[in-house]
Amino acid sequence: MPPSRNKDAPAAVKVGAGKGGKAATINDIARLAGVSKKTVSRIINRSPLVREDTREKVEALMREVGYTPDPMARGLAFRKSFLIGMVYDNPTAQFIVNMQYGALDTLRDSGFELVVHPCDSRSPNYIDGVRRFVQQQKLHGVMLVPRVSEDQALADMLDEIGCRYVRIAAVAMDKPERMVVTHDHDGAAEVADYLQTLGHRDIALITGPADYRSAIERTQGFLGALERRGIVLPESRVVEAGYTFESGVAAAEKLLAAKKRPTAIFCGNDEMAAGVYRAALRSGIQIPQQLSVVGYDDSPLASRLWPPLTSVRRDTRDTGRMAAAMLLQSQDGPRPMASVRPHLVIRDSCQPPE
Amino acid sequence: MPPSRNKDAPAAVKVGAGKGGKAATINDIARLAGVSKKTVSRIINRSPLVREDTREKVEALMREVGYTPDPMARGLAFRKSFLIGMVYDNPTAQFIVNMQYGALDTLRDSGFELVVHPCDSRSPNYIDGVRRFVQQQKLHGVMLVPRVSEDQALADMLDEIGCRYVRIAAVAMDKPERMVVTHDHDGAAEVADYLQTLGHRDIALITGPADYRSAIERTQGFLGALERRGIVLPESRVVEAGYTFESGVAAAEKLLAAKKRPTAIFCGNDEMAAGVYRAALRSGIQIPQQLSVVGYDDSPLASRLWPPLTSVRRDTRDTGRMAAAMLLQSQDGPRPMASVRPHLVIRDSCQPPE
DNA sequence: CTGAAAGCGCTTACAG
DNA sequence: CTGAAAGCGCTTACAG
């Protein structure tokens, strides 16, 4: 046949992803590769039912043309978007940002994107808000960040509407394939061991709110480890506060007003530890000479304080990475839960008691 | 006709958004309302070409059924998603989180969602990364946060591919309908006036990196206002640093080592001001008695420091709100730029010189 | 291993 | 002011 038959062949106009021209579609690829769109679809979706040389030819073409399947078209057909939601009710900016970084680390080049949904878990209809968010966008899955991750009603709702989720929490509270556990219990226990080893016996604890699982775990981990080492704190040495700077100041003032002061204070987070610094400064108490202080989070604040604060680091970015990875896993069956281990970062806020 | 004719009528199965049943579609609404899907579409898109009573009837039905149009189907037909992108290269967590909160304030109940895209503007191909992000998701628009907002090459690329964007920056650097201006010049000028009014004459400045527009504006605003009040800083009183804590420490050490120390230091951000605190502590210099310090950002750190740091507040959340609102505006024509004004928050880190 | 048909839930022309 | 047809770019059955 003469070359004129080319009229029947694909127009072969190369359509790059950039500039003025429209982006290539699955039809363009199919036409240019001389296969059906279904075959291209199989390749996009990594189906094994494609001959190896066909796959290679088409993949080369897709690269050359710069083709990426349209997530909205795929989403419409799949009845499911290529979006991962991150739901949180957490005022700690660094924590949230790190979690986002981590999630995006694993989402990069996966075709998925991260859509954020901060909310107010004290608001009566926040669960409805999350439901609308999930259903309207047909989210592929959601990451539940503390403290909303602890809300069983939220998890139940997601389960009911068939939305995949992963909970990030201090301790396992769901099926393992839905959990990233941060083991706050162990982080706090490490603090207890450290203070005991330094020689502290009269130790105080400022806890977070008792309805936060992280606060409970840190408290139990700390007290439990102390007990194992023969130290039992009297009730007067344990003060509940609100995870905030101001509540930390108030709790510290109470503790430091006692006739006999503790020689060390462990705080449920760094913000409250900063509050202890403030109260100590007001009372003319030297840290660490007269008072050792330990925080939790290893926030940027920890190294800005003077003396630099010893604190428990949690690798939040890694946590985010893991949570997103679990959401992308294709199989739905039971898998082991993910774990991220906290560890103590020793700075200059502790020394042996005088 | 007997009731049996109902077989021809809509099945009238009420399909709520929740539970097991599938969500209602435009076809369900059209059928139940007895109009064409095109009419429903017109109502969704707020077309005026619908009779008022038709509109009301259909809207009531949509509410009753809990119908929301599928963003992926709409997006596919529109060739444009209902997603707003936020692109940033900024290490300040609180700033980013506040910007996200602000954007979400205006996106709430708009049918749009926020998808985040942190990036590394020093990486050679980050612009390509943003392009893929925008094109692949067919984003409706993007918010450009400092410092990527200052990159003309990024803006040019977005313009070229026809992507709507808004730049948030210290000063106007694009068409007004694409700008949210934070007037860092004025914020810094207010600091100059404040210090001069307190009686300071020997003042120092620690600037951010000279290739950050915010640093340039704050520097010029500060120096300009001082000059207007008859104070000209010698070169030795102006030190460039990197917007980081450590660089602030180093810059302050240089300034405080001088035979004659300045009586006040203005820092381009709070992190560097925290560095000045650290350096002053090391040298046994009392703040504010022997040295007044002012920061910029009014970050959480400002009130955690001792003494609490006087700083320039920028309403970042409001900035985010405005930027998102500009992206949602339907008309594309020229509009006035948006402005958000900084203002000084006076705490305890300044007093008249001794 | 491959393909033609129908459909996901919307919208854009085009008629009336 | 309203509607029937075709199409957005993919996928799911269903055949071969």
XYZ file of C-alpha atoms (C1' of nucleotides) in Angstrom:
740
model
C 0.000 0.000 0.000
C 1.270 3.486 -0.760
C 2.085 5.863 2.083
C -1.127 7.736 1.387
C -2.818 5.123 3.519
C -1.467 7.092 6.421
C -4.655 9.063 6.271
C -6.231 6.213 8.162
C -3.409 6.111 10.667
C -3.355 8.283 13.745
C -2.862 11.969 13.146
C 0.181 11.523 15.344
C 0.093 15.077 16.574
C 2.312 14.967 19.602
C 0.519 16.632 22.437
C 2.740 17.529 25.357
C 1.428 18.274 28.818
C 2.605 21.869 28.646
C 2.082 24.975 26.524
C -1.057 25.778 24.642
C -2.200 22.388 23.336
C -4.583 20.253 25.283
C -3.086 17.446 27.324
C -3.080 13.956 25.860
C -5.926 11.605 26.790
C -6.211 7.887 26.957
C -7.643 8.017 23.450
C -4.557 9.746 22.084
C -2.326 7.146 23.657
C -4.433 4.280 22.384
C -4.531 5.709 18.895
C -0.804 6.499 18.774
C 0.110 3.113 20.182
C -2.297 1.276 17.966
C -4.065 -0.482 20.827
C -7.480 -0.106 22.388
C -8.060 2.333 25.226
C -8.885 -0.627 27.383
C -5.354 -1.891 27.019
C -4.010 1.521 27.972
C -6.344 1.471 30.940
C -4.952 -1.911 31.966
C -1.464 -0.506 31.873
C -2.442 2.544 33.908
C -3.928 0.242 36.504
C -1.015 -2.178 36.501
C -3.100 -5.118 35.375
C -0.974 -8.221 34.703
C -3.176 -9.066 31.724
C -1.010 -7.199 29.226
C 1.733 -8.630 27.070
C 5.107 -7.384 28.190
C 6.101 -5.812 24.875
C 2.741 -4.097 24.540
C 3.173 -2.667 28.007
C 6.638 -1.398 27.281
C 5.667 0.191 24.004
C 2.717 1.991 25.536
C 4.616 3.072 28.615
C 7.379 4.539 26.485
C 4.780 6.453 24.530
C 3.131 7.747 27.691
C 6.479 9.024 28.945
C 7.315 10.604 25.631
C 4.017 12.420 25.383
C 4.020 13.271 29.057
C 0.689 11.602 29.605
C -0.893 11.285 33.037
C -4.395 9.953 33.433
C -6.944 12.529 34.533
C -7.710 11.931 38.213
C -11.195 13.323 37.849
C -12.122 10.996 35.023
C -10.621 8.060 36.854
C -12.292 9.164 40.031
C -15.655 9.454 38.356
C -15.408 5.957 36.927
C -14.025 4.491 40.145
C -16.532 6.411 42.263
C -13.546 7.328 44.402
C -11.150 10.235 44.260
C -7.410 10.290 44.425
C -7.407 12.431 47.508
C -6.281 11.612 51.021
C -7.865 13.659 53.783
C -6.112 14.733 56.946
C -8.525 15.422 59.792
C -7.278 17.108 62.935
C -8.190 19.189 65.897
C -4.815 20.136 67.220
C -3.425 23.521 68.029
C 0.248 22.579 67.782
C 1.340 24.023 64.476
C 4.657 22.237 64.225
C 3.008 18.906 64.844
C 0.443 19.445 62.118
C 2.937 20.729 59.604
C 5.279 17.805 60.228
C 2.423 15.382 59.834
C 1.557 16.986 56.521
C 5.153 16.825 55.350
C 5.279 13.171 56.232
C 2.051 12.325 54.461
C 3.213 14.192 51.382
C 6.516 12.348 51.453
C 4.663 9.151 50.710
C 2.046 10.713 48.438
C 4.649 12.309 46.176
C 4.437 10.858 42.651
C 1.678 8.494 43.700
C -1.002 10.452 41.886
C -2.656 11.201 45.213
C -2.876 14.578 46.855
C -3.444 15.690 50.430
C -6.482 17.716 51.363
C -6.562 19.129 54.857
C -9.517 19.340 57.187
C -8.947 20.982 60.544
C -12.032 20.856 62.722
C -13.344 21.582 66.172
C -14.079 18.353 67.977
C -15.944 20.238 70.691
C -18.459 21.426 68.167
C -21.504 19.156 68.292
C -21.721 18.550 64.567
C -18.089 18.218 63.663
C -18.593 14.564 62.774
C -21.184 15.620 60.267
C -18.676 18.026 58.837
C -16.152 15.246 58.389
C -18.790 13.020 56.822
C -19.703 15.653 54.260
C -16.024 16.208 53.577
C -15.419 12.517 52.987
C -18.538 11.752 51.000
C -18.651 14.837 48.885
C -15.045 14.452 47.787
C -15.309 10.655 47.714
C -12.013 10.549 49.557
C -9.810 7.545 49.103
C -9.074 7.568 52.803
C -8.447 9.789 55.799
C -5.709 10.175 58.357
C -7.029 10.804 61.836
C -4.608 12.828 63.904
C -4.811 13.128 67.704
C -7.028 14.119 69.305
C -9.833 13.412 66.849
C -8.201 10.046 66.267
C -9.339 9.078 69.750
C -12.991 9.728 69.027
C -14.667 6.356 68.559
C -17.824 7.983 67.243
C -15.838 9.464 64.386
C -14.258 6.125 63.551
C -17.667 4.450 63.705
C -19.124 6.969 61.310
C -16.287 6.421 58.841
C -16.691 2.698 59.105
C -20.397 3.018 58.473
C -19.977 5.013 55.291
C -17.223 2.661 54.183
C -14.401 5.153 54.319
C -10.926 3.799 54.841
C -9.048 5.480 57.670
C -5.914 5.294 59.772
C -5.788 6.453 63.374
C -2.654 7.929 64.844
C -2.744 7.538 68.588
C -0.707 6.971 71.707
C -1.914 3.394 71.941
C -3.729 0.823 69.798
C -7.477 1.390 69.809
C -8.596 -0.162 66.547
C -7.750 -2.970 64.131
C -3.992 -3.073 63.611
C -4.215 -2.180 59.926
C -5.855 1.051 60.976
C -3.355 2.119 63.618
C -0.138 4.061 63.821
C 0.853 3.901 67.450
C 3.182 6.461 68.992
C 3.835 4.646 72.284
C 3.680 7.682 74.507
C 3.741 5.294 77.440
C 7.307 4.319 76.627
C 8.471 7.868 76.004
C 7.284 8.919 79.437
C 8.809 5.828 81.012
C 12.148 6.806 79.565
C 11.869 10.162 81.293
C 11.142 8.453 84.583
C 14.208 6.249 84.221
C 16.350 9.228 83.345
C 15.270 11.303 86.322
C 15.629 8.375 88.695
C 19.095 7.656 87.348
C 20.061 11.284 87.945
C 19.123 10.696 91.551
C 15.773 12.404 91.780
C 13.324 10.965 94.263
C 10.940 13.814 94.916
C 9.453 14.219 91.499
C 6.342 16.000 90.263
C 4.213 15.555 87.204
C 2.108 18.020 85.275
C -0.265 16.042 83.098
C -2.336 16.985 80.082
C -6.131 16.827 80.194
C -7.357 13.494 81.514
C -9.599 12.995 78.497
C -6.627 12.962 76.151
C -5.305 9.519 75.543
C -1.790 10.890 75.130
C -2.019 12.453 78.580
C -3.229 9.234 80.130
C -0.498 7.176 78.488
C 2.245 9.593 79.402
C 1.018 9.749 82.962
C 0.730 5.994 83.360
C 4.022 5.357 81.617
C 5.776 7.819 83.853
C 4.204 6.743 87.128
C 4.531 3.074 86.271
C 8.223 3.324 85.506
C 8.852 5.276 88.685
C 7.039 2.669 90.726
C 9.094 -0.059 89.158
C 12.072 1.812 90.490
C 10.553 2.135 93.896
C 9.239 5.654 93.676
C 5.607 6.397 94.358
C 4.390 9.948 93.846
C 1.946 11.342 96.388
C -1.197 12.841 94.951
C -0.006 16.328 95.728
C 2.831 15.882 93.251
C 0.556 15.213 90.310
C -1.290 18.172 88.821
C -3.547 18.089 85.810
C -3.277 20.959 83.349
C -4.496 21.738 79.858
C -1.471 21.224 77.586
C -1.199 25.027 77.352
C 1.473 27.463 78.454
C -0.810 29.276 80.869
C -2.064 26.086 82.460
C 1.555 25.032 82.858
C 2.365 28.242 84.679
C -0.554 27.748 87.047
C 0.272 24.113 87.733
C 3.918 24.945 88.365
C 3.009 27.742 90.738
C 0.979 25.300 92.745
C 3.815 22.782 92.866
C 6.513 25.326 93.605
C 4.536 26.922 96.419
C 4.805 23.750 98.520
C 6.885 23.908 101.692
C 9.150 21.274 100.264
C 9.572 21.636 96.524
C 10.052 18.693 94.182
C 13.523 18.495 92.658
C 12.230 17.624 89.223
C 9.076 18.150 87.173
C 8.013 16.183 84.127
C 5.508 17.948 81.911
C 3.114 16.283 79.496
C 4.264 18.605 76.736
C 6.750 21.370 75.988
C 4.245 24.173 76.206
C 3.572 23.356 79.853
C 7.299 22.971 80.443
C 7.712 26.512 79.163
C 5.108 27.447 81.747
C 7.237 25.829 84.451
C 10.203 27.903 83.266
C 8.137 31.021 83.605
C 6.924 30.157 87.097
C 10.427 29.205 88.198
C 11.774 32.494 86.917
C 9.139 34.399 88.847
C 10.012 32.533 92.041
C 13.731 32.912 91.491
C 14.229 29.163 91.176
C 17.187 28.150 89.026
C 16.803 25.518 86.334
C 18.446 23.020 86.428
C 20.386 23.785 89.630
C 17.348 23.880 91.867
C 14.812 22.260 89.598
C 15.063 19.788 86.753
C 12.443 20.010 84.023
C 11.522 17.653 81.189
C 9.001 18.194 78.411
C 7.375 16.108 75.698
C 7.272 16.814 71.934
C 10.723 18.252 71.385
C 9.114 21.252 69.750
C 11.209 24.125 68.363
C 10.427 25.891 71.623
C 12.500 23.331 73.529
C 15.769 24.581 72.124
C 14.747 28.251 72.279
C 14.224 28.145 76.028
C 17.068 28.755 78.435
C 18.413 26.395 79.544
C 17.535 24.258 76.492
C 14.829 21.827 77.485
C 15.290 18.086 77.706
C 12.274 16.590 75.979
C 10.830 13.483 74.384
C 10.991 13.568 70.620
C 8.381 11.912 68.507
C 9.089 11.573 64.857
C 5.930 13.120 63.619
C 6.998 13.287 60.012
C 7.654 9.580 60.001
C 4.293 9.032 61.614
C 2.653 10.916 58.774
C 4.586 8.893 56.229
C 3.405 5.640 57.737
C -0.204 6.677 58.033
C -0.361 7.745 54.402
C 1.370 4.556 53.299
C -1.233 2.443 55.076
C -3.961 4.314 53.265
C -2.355 3.630 49.892
C -1.922 -0.109 50.486
C -4.121 -1.915 48.036
C -5.065 -4.990 49.990
C -7.571 -4.525 52.707
C -6.826 -7.543 54.865
C -5.370 -7.534 58.347
C -1.829 -6.220 58.579
C 0.345 -5.480 61.571
C -0.033 -2.047 63.061
C 2.584 0.612 62.445
C 4.709 1.853 65.318
C 6.836 4.883 65.834
C 9.046 5.042 68.884
C 9.637 8.159 70.969
C 13.014 8.870 72.487
C 14.481 11.276 74.980
C 16.559 14.206 73.722
C 18.807 15.306 76.553
C 19.635 18.984 76.765
C 20.497 21.151 79.749
C 17.382 21.338 81.869
C 18.196 18.487 84.234
C 20.936 17.675 86.690
C 21.232 15.607 89.852
C 19.348 17.141 92.793
C 21.397 19.314 95.120
C -55.674 6.384 35.600
C -55.334 3.980 38.463
C -52.438 4.304 40.884
C -50.732 1.474 39.095
C -49.530 4.050 36.631
C -46.983 4.879 39.284
C -44.803 2.316 37.625
C -43.995 4.947 35.054
C -43.425 7.587 37.684
C -40.141 7.985 39.494
C -39.288 5.214 41.876
C -39.157 7.987 44.448
C -36.793 6.088 46.650
C -35.412 8.785 48.868
C -31.674 8.448 48.806
C -29.933 10.310 51.577
C -26.254 11.113 51.519
C -25.573 8.734 54.357
C -25.965 5.052 55.169
C -25.744 2.232 52.716
C -27.684 3.565 49.719
C -25.927 5.376 46.939
C -25.996 9.133 47.009
C -28.502 10.949 44.858
C -27.416 12.159 41.435
C -28.583 14.931 39.194
C -30.776 12.357 37.456
C -32.552 11.485 40.679
C -33.221 15.127 41.373
C -34.443 15.792 37.855
C -36.721 12.781 37.932
C -38.124 13.505 41.376
C -38.645 17.161 40.561
C -40.135 16.428 37.174
C -37.690 18.636 35.292
C -34.787 17.925 32.984
C -31.299 17.417 34.340
C -30.270 20.508 32.451
C -32.575 22.576 34.588
C -31.102 21.055 37.711
C -27.682 21.833 36.310
C -28.704 25.439 35.790
C -29.767 25.667 39.397
C -26.525 24.133 40.620
C -24.632 26.703 38.619
C -26.816 29.593 39.676
C -27.936 30.396 36.185
C -30.564 33.158 36.128
C -32.390 31.331 33.325
C -34.655 29.406 35.651
C -38.149 30.334 36.731
C -38.209 31.308 40.378
C -40.770 28.701 41.459
C -38.947 25.955 39.572
C -35.752 26.919 41.319
C -37.368 26.907 44.731
C -39.020 23.553 44.197
C -35.821 21.922 43.047
C -33.692 23.512 45.742
C -36.088 22.297 48.409
C -35.836 18.814 46.977
C -32.053 18.933 46.904
C -31.980 19.941 50.555
C -34.469 17.270 51.499
C -32.549 14.527 49.745
C -29.215 15.900 50.880
C -27.990 16.198 47.332
C -24.616 17.694 46.481
C -23.255 17.585 42.955
C -20.293 15.308 42.470
C -17.173 17.466 42.201
C -15.423 14.891 40.041
C -18.226 14.741 37.493
C -18.495 18.501 37.455
C -14.748 18.792 37.265
C -14.553 16.383 34.362
C -17.146 18.307 32.404
C -15.660 21.698 33.321
C -12.099 20.465 32.700
C -11.312 22.070 36.022
C -11.358 20.705 39.536
C -12.835 22.172 42.676
C -9.512 22.261 44.421
C -7.436 25.219 45.531
C -3.725 24.607 45.866
C -1.497 26.200 48.467
C 2.135 26.316 47.402
C 4.796 27.251 49.923
C 8.399 26.962 50.880
C 8.354 28.262 54.381
C 9.677 26.714 57.538
C 7.503 28.668 59.962
C 4.882 26.183 61.050
C 2.538 28.621 62.716
C 2.509 30.839 59.667
C 1.632 27.958 57.369
C -1.033 26.582 59.637
C -2.653 29.978 60.064
C -2.623 30.519 56.330
C -4.354 27.163 55.889
C -6.948 28.011 58.513
C -7.654 31.272 56.769
C -8.007 29.705 53.349
C -10.325 27.067 54.761
C -12.408 29.743 56.450
C -13.428 31.026 53.052
C -13.532 27.635 51.357
C -15.907 26.181 53.922
C -19.232 25.256 52.328
C -18.070 26.544 48.967
C -17.654 23.070 47.536
C -13.936 23.730 47.203
C -11.210 22.016 49.168
C -7.624 22.926 49.978
C -4.777 20.763 48.781
C -1.348 21.615 50.125
C 1.919 21.604 48.260
C 5.051 22.416 50.227
C 8.130 22.535 48.055
C 11.784 23.395 48.040
C 12.358 26.512 45.978
C 16.090 25.908 45.988
C 15.584 22.664 44.122
C 16.149 23.301 40.407
C 12.988 21.599 39.216
C 10.535 22.741 41.841
C 8.656 24.803 39.266
C 8.138 21.656 37.255
C 6.779 20.020 40.364
C 4.258 22.805 40.816
C 3.300 22.610 37.157
C 2.593 18.920 37.374
C 0.631 19.501 40.559
C -1.505 22.166 38.921
C -2.041 20.476 35.592
C -2.565 16.985 36.808
C -5.186 18.023 39.324
C -6.546 20.726 37.015
C -6.531 23.048 39.997
C -8.998 25.871 40.075
C -6.290 28.178 41.373
C -3.289 28.387 43.655
C -2.249 30.524 46.573
C 1.414 31.467 46.469
C 2.800 32.004 49.948
C 6.116 33.771 50.664
C 8.781 33.085 49.662
C 7.721 31.190 46.535
C 5.250 34.017 45.934
C 8.242 36.219 45.130
C 9.484 33.965 42.354
C 8.566 35.585 39.055
C 9.487 32.459 37.137
C 6.833 30.534 39.043
C 4.213 33.175 38.346
C 5.195 33.229 34.684
C 4.833 29.483 34.415
C 1.367 29.608 35.976
C 0.362 32.389 33.646
C 1.580 30.394 30.673
C -0.448 27.339 31.528
C -3.447 29.511 32.294
C -3.634 28.797 35.989
C -5.231 31.395 38.175
C -3.116 32.409 41.139
C -2.836 34.881 44.000
C 0.470 36.022 45.395
C 0.863 36.903 49.035
C 3.821 39.209 49.452
C 5.254 42.113 51.380
C 4.622 44.472 48.494
C 2.706 44.525 45.195
C 4.572 42.697 42.458
C 1.802 41.654 40.085
C -1.579 42.742 38.784
C -3.688 43.958 41.708
C -6.277 41.187 41.325
C -3.483 38.723 41.952
C -2.017 40.331 45.074
C -2.526 40.182 48.790
C -0.067 42.672 50.188
C 1.131 42.469 53.774
C 2.845 45.882 53.939
C 5.864 44.765 55.886
C 7.325 48.196 55.185
C 4.715 49.796 57.412
C 5.042 47.249 60.174
C 8.756 47.900 60.437
C 8.198 51.649 60.281
C 5.911 51.379 63.269
C 8.708 49.709 65.203
C 11.064 52.544 64.297
C 8.601 55.116 65.512
C 8.048 53.209 68.728
C 11.736 52.912 69.536
C 12.389 56.522 68.676
C 9.500 57.628 70.849
C 10.925 55.615 73.731
C 14.086 57.684 73.348
C 16.380 55.261 71.584
C 18.937 56.786 69.242
C 21.591 54.109 69.008
C 19.609 51.371 67.369
C 20.658 48.201 65.576
C 18.917 46.050 63.004
C 19.194 42.354 62.288
C 17.716 41.749 58.866
C 16.536 38.622 57.135
C 18.239 37.366 53.968
C 18.617 40.121 51.382
C 16.942 37.993 48.730
C 13.721 37.822 50.677
C 11.345 40.564 49.760
C 9.981 40.653 53.298
C 13.488 41.283 54.616
C 14.072 44.091 52.155
C 10.757 45.736 52.948
C 11.193 45.481 56.681
C 14.697 46.865 56.445
C 13.733 49.756 54.225
C 10.620 50.522 56.214
C 12.605 50.575 59.422
C 15.558 52.590 58.179
C 13.326 54.981 56.263
C 11.163 55.761 59.276
C 14.217 56.285 61.459
C 15.680 58.662 58.922
C 12.482 60.635 58.806
C 12.966 61.054 62.526
C 16.535 62.141 62.079
C 18.266 58.898 62.927
C 20.686 57.338 60.475
C 22.151 53.963 61.358
C 25.809 53.412 60.602
C 26.568 50.300 58.576
C 28.003 48.567 61.583
C 24.558 48.610 63.214
C 22.914 46.626 60.417
C 23.644 42.913 60.275
C 22.154 40.465 57.808
C 21.112 37.084 59.159
C 19.094 34.137 57.921
C 15.718 34.405 59.690
C 16.834 31.528 61.945
C 17.481 31.325 65.663
C 21.134 30.432 65.242
C 21.792 33.217 62.778
C 20.115 35.584 65.220
C 22.443 34.491 67.990
C 25.478 35.062 65.784
C 24.295 38.464 64.602
C 23.529 39.570 68.136
C 26.916 38.455 69.368
C 28.519 40.612 66.750
C 26.414 43.625 67.724
C 26.804 43.140 71.468
C 30.553 42.758 71.249
C 30.956 46.381 70.116
C 32.673 48.794 72.503
C 29.530 50.835 72.633
C 26.441 48.648 72.477
C 23.206 49.744 70.813
C 20.373 50.363 73.243
C 17.816 48.623 71.052
C 17.737 45.931 68.402
C 14.970 45.318 65.883
C 14.948 41.833 64.392
C 13.409 40.866 61.063
C 11.528 38.045 62.765
C 10.859 36.515 66.172
C 13.201 33.583 65.711
C 16.133 35.939 65.397
C 14.844 37.971 68.330
C 14.947 34.775 70.375
C 18.559 34.515 69.253
C 19.207 38.001 70.600
C 17.723 36.941 73.933
C 20.088 33.992 74.016
C 23.129 36.131 73.203
C 22.130 38.747 75.750
C 21.728 36.081 78.413
C 25.171 34.739 77.671
C 26.690 38.206 77.968
C 24.747 39.024 81.109
C 22.865 41.825 79.392
C 19.429 42.531 80.843
C 16.411 42.860 78.588
C 14.823 45.397 78.575
C 16.865 47.327 81.158
C 20.065 47.344 79.161
C 18.729 46.348 75.779
C 15.365 46.724 74.109
C 14.381 44.063 71.573
C 11.591 43.924 69.006
C 10.641 41.044 66.701
C 8.368 40.519 63.749
C 5.617 37.881 63.335
C 4.189 37.802 66.832
C 4.686 34.065 66.859
C 3.708 31.941 69.876
C 7.368 32.108 70.833
C 7.056 35.849 71.460
C 4.945 35.392 74.558
C 6.900 32.350 75.764
C 10.132 34.297 75.994
C 11.076 36.215 79.084
C 10.493 39.074 79.089
C 7.600 38.672 76.637
C 8.690 40.017 73.277
C 7.253 43.102 71.651
C 6.613 42.154 68.067
C 4.778 43.053 64.882
C 1.681 40.987 64.350
C 0.508 40.078 60.907
C -2.926 38.609 60.619
C -1.943 35.581 58.654
C -5.297 33.897 58.942
C -6.983 36.906 57.435
C -4.401 36.924 54.695
C -5.279 33.350 53.863
C -8.971 34.193 53.872
C -8.448 37.020 51.402
C -6.241 35.048 49.083
C -8.731 32.195 48.876
C -11.579 34.633 48.329
C -9.782 36.203 45.377
C -9.368 32.780 43.854
C -13.078 32.054 44.159
C -14.178 35.323 42.562
C -15.885 34.498 39.315
C -15.048 37.531 37.212
C -11.536 37.713 35.946
C -11.266 41.423 35.316
C -9.057 43.889 37.164
C -9.936 44.346 40.804
C -8.181 46.269 43.560
C -5.475 44.374 45.383
C -6.126 43.050 48.861
C -4.268 44.482 51.806
C -3.651 43.292 55.298
C -2.078 45.679 57.766
C 0.528 44.719 60.339
C 0.545 46.276 63.768
C 2.832 46.410 66.755
C 2.008 44.317 69.804
C 3.715 45.883 72.779
C 4.906 43.556 75.523
C 7.780 43.899 77.955
C 10.965 43.748 75.917
C 11.443 47.478 75.475
C 11.919 50.485 77.705
C 13.609 53.879 77.413
C 17.399 53.638 77.281
C 19.206 54.049 80.556
C -3.965 -11.361 26.275
C -7.277 -7.794 23.739
C -11.420 -4.955 22.436
C -16.395 -2.695 21.576
C -20.179 -1.058 24.265
C -22.201 1.189 28.017
C -21.786 4.067 31.931
C -19.744 7.111 35.972
C -22.420 12.333 36.965
C -22.017 16.215 35.287
C -21.800 20.238 31.329
C -21.676 22.452 26.744
C -23.478 23.704 22.551
C -27.721 23.652 20.010
C -32.727 23.899 19.539
C -37.066 25.388 20.737
C -37.374 29.833 30.464
C -36.673 24.526 29.239
C -34.904 20.106 27.134
C -32.586 16.077 24.156
C -28.103 14.871 22.424
C -23.313 14.471 22.650
C -19.190 14.643 25.271
C -15.594 15.292 29.352
C -11.660 10.926 30.167
C -11.746 7.247 32.307
C -13.569 2.193 33.958
C -16.532 -1.935 34.449
C -18.733 -5.823 32.900
C -19.023 -8.811 28.955
C -17.163 -11.134 24.917
C -13.749 -13.241 22.307
